[in-house]
Tab-separated table of N, CA and C in Angstrom:
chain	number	residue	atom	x	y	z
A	297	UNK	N	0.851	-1.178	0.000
A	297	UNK	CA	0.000	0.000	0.000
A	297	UNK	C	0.891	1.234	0.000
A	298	UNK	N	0.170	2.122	-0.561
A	298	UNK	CA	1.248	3.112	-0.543
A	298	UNK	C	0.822	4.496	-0.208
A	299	UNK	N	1.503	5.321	0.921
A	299	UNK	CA	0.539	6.522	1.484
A	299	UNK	C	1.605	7.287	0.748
A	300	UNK	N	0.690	8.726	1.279
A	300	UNK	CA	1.431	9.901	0.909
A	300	UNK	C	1.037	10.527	2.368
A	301	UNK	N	2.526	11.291	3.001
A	301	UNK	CA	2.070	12.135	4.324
A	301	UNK	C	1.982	13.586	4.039
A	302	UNK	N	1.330	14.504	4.305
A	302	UNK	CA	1.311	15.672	3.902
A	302	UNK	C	1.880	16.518	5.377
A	303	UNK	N	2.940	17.182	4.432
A	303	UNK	CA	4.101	18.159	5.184
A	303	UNK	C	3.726	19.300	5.038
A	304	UNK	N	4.375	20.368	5.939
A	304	UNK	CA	4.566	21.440	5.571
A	304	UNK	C	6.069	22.051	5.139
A	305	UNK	N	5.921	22.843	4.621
A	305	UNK	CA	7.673	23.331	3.720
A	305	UNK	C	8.178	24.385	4.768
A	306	UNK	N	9.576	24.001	5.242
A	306	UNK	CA	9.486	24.780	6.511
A	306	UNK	C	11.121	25.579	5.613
A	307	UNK	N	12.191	24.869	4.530
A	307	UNK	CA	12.764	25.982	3.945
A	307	UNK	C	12.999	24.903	2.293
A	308	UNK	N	13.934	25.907	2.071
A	308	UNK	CA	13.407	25.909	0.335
A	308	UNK	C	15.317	26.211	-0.308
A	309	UNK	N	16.125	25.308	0.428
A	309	UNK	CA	17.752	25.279	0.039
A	309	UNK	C	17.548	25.676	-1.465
A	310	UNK	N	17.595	24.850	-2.063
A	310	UNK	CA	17.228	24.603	-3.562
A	310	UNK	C	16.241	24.522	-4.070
A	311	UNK	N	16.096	25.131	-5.438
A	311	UNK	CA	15.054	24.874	-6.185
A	311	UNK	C	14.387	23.875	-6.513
A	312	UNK	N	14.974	22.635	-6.557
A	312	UNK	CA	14.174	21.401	-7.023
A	312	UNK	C	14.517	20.766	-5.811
A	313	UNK	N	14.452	20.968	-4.457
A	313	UNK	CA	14.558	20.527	-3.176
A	313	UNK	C	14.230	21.034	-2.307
A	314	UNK	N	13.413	20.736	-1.320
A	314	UNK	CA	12.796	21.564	0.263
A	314	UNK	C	12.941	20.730	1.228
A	315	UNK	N	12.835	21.203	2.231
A	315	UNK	CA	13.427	20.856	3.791
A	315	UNK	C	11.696	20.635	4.335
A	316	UNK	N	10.612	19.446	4.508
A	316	UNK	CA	9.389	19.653	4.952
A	316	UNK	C	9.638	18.951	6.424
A	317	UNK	N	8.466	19.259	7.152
A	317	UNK	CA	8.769	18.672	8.837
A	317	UNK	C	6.665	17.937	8.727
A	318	UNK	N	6.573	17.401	9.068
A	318	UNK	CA	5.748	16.361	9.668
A	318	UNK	C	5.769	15.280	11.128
A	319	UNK	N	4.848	16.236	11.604
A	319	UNK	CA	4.963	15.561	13.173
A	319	UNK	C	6.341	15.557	13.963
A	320	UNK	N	7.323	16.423	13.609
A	320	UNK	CA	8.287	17.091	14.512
A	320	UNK	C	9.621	16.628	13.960
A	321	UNK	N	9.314	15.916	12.641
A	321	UNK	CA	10.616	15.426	12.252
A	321	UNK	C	10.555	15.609	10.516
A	322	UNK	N	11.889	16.604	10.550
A	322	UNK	CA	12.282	17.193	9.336
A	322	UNK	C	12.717	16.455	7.882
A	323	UNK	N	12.573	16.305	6.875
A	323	UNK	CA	13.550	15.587	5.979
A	323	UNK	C	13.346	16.757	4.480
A	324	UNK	N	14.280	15.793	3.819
A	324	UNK	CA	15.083	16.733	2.448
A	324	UNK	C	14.348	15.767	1.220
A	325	UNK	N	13.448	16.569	0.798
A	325	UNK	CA	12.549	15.918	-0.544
A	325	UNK	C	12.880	16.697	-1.875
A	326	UNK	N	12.290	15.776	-2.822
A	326	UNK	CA	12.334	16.236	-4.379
A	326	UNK	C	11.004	17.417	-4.423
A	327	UNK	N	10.931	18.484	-4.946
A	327	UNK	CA	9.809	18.941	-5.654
A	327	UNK	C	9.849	19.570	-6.589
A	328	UNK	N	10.521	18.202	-7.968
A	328	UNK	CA	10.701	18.393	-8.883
A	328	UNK	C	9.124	18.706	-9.721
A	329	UNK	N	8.407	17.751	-8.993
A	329	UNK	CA	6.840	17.159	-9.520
A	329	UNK	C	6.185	17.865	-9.802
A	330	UNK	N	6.157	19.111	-8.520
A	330	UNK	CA	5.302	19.864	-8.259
A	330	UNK	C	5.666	21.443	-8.576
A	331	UNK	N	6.323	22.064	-8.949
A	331	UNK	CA	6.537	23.339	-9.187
A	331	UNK	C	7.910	23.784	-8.330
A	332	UNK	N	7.113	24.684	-8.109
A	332	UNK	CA	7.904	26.102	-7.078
A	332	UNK	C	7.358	25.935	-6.113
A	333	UNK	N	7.612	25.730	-4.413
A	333	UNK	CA	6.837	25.726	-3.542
A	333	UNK	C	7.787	26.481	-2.697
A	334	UNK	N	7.141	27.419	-1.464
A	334	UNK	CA	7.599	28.293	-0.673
A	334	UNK	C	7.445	27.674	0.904
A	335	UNK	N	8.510	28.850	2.047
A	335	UNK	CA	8.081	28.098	2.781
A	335	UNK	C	6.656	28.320	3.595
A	336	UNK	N	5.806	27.594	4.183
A	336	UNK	CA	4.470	27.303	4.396
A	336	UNK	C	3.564	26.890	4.112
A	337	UNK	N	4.102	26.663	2.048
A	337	UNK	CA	3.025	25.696	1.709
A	337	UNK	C	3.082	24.141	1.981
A	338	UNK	N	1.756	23.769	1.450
A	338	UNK	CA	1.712	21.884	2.059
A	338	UNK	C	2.011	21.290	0.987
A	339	UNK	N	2.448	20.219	1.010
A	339	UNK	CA	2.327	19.225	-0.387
A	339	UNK	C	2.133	18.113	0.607
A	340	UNK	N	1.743	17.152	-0.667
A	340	UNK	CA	2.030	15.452	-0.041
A	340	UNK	C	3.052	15.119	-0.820
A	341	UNK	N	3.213	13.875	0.388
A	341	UNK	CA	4.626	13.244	-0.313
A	341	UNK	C	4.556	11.874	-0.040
A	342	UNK	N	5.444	11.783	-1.143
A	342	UNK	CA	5.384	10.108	-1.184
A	342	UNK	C	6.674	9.716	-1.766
A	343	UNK	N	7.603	8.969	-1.316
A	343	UNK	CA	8.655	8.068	-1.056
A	343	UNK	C	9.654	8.915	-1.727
A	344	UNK	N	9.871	10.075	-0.996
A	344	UNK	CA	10.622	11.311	-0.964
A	344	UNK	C	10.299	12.370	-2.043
A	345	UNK	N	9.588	12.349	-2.537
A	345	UNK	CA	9.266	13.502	-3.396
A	345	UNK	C	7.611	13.987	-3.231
A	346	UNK	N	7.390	15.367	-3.557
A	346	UNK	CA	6.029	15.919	-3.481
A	346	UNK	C	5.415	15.813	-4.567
A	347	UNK	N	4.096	15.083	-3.965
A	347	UNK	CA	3.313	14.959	-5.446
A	347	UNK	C	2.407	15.617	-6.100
A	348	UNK	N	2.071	16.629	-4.669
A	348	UNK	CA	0.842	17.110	-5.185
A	348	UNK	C	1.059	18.586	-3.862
A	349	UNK	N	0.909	19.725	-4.495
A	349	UNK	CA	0.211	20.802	-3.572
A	349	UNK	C	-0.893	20.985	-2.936
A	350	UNK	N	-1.103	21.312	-1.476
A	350	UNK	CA	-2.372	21.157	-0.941
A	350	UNK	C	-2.805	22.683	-0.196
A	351	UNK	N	-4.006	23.042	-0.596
A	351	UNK	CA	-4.242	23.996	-0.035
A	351	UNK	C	-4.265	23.800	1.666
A	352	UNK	N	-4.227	24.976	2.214
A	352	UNK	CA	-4.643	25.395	3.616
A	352	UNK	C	-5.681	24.026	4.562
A	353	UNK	N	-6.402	23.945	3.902
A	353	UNK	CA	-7.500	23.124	4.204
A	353	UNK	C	-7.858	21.767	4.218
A	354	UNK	N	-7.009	21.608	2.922
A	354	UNK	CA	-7.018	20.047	2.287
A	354	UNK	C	-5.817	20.122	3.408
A	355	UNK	N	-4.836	20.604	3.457
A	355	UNK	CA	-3.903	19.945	4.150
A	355	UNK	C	-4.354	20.151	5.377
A	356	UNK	N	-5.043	20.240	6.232
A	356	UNK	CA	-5.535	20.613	7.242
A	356	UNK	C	-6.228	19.303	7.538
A	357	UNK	N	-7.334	19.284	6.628
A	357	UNK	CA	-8.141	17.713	6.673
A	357	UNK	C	-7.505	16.526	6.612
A	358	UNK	N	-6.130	16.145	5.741
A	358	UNK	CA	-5.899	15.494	5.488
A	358	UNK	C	-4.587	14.585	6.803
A	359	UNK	N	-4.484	16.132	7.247
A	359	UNK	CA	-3.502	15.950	8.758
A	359	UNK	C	-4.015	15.028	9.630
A	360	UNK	N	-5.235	15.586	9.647
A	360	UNK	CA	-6.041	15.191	10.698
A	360	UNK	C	-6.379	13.488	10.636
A	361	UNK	N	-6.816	13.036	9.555
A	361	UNK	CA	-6.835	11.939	9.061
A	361	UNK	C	-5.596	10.905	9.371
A	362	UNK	N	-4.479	11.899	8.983
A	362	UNK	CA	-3.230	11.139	9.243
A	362	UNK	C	-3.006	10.634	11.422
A	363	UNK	N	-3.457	11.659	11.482
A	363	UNK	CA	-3.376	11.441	13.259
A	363	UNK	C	-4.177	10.177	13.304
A	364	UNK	N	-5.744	10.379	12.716
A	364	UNK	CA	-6.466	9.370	13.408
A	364	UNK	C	-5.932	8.217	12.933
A	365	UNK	N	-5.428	7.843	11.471
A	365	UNK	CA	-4.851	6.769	11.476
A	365	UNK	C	-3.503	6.529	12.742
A	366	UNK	N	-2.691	7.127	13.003
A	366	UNK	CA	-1.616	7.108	13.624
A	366	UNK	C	-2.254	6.518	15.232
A	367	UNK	N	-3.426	7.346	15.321
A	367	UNK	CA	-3.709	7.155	16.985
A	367	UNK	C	-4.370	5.133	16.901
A	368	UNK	N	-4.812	4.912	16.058
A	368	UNK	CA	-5.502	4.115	15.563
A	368	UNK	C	-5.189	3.082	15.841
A	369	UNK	N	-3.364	3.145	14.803
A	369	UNK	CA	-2.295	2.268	15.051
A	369	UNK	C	-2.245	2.054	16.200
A	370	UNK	N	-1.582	3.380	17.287
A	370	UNK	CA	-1.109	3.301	18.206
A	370	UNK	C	-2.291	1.950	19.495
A	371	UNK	N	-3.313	2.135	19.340
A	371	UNK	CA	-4.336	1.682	20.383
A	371	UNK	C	-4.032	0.091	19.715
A	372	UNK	N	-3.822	-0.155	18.793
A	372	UNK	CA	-3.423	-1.830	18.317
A	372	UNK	C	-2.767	-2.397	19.097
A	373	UNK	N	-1.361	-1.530	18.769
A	373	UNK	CA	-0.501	-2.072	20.072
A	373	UNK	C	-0.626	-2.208	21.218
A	374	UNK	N	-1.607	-1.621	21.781
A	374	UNK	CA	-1.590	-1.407	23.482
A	374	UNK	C	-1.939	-2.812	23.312
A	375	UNK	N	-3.133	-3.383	22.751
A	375	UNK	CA	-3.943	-4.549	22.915
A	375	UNK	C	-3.169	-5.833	22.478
């Protein structure tokens, strides 16, 4: 299966490379895919590169989603 996590762009070294952070931990992606992105916008990403730009909202919704899966996980394990 294959997800995409949606980041936010926190800097922008290079042009066809950004620095995004998701849930408190930073990494160095492609966004060759996707344009020009600045820092604050969202994209998703998937197996190091951004695939897609997300507005304010979508990335907002889609965060959220990502938690509940995450919390989801997490309650598996307890059991």
């Amino acid at each position: 299966m294959c997800l995409g996590i949606p980041c936010r762009v926190v800097e922008v070294p290079e042009k066809q490379w950004a620095i995004i952070e998701a849930g408190g931990i930073r990494r160095k992606i492609g966004v060759h895919l996707v344009g020009d992105v600045s820092v604050g916008d969202y994209v998703m990403v998937h197996a190091g590169y951004a695939v897609e730009k997300l507005d304010l909202a979508e990335a907002e919704e889609r965060i959220k989603l990502w938690e509940e899966l995450l919390r989801f996980e997490s309650a598996g394990e307890a059991e």
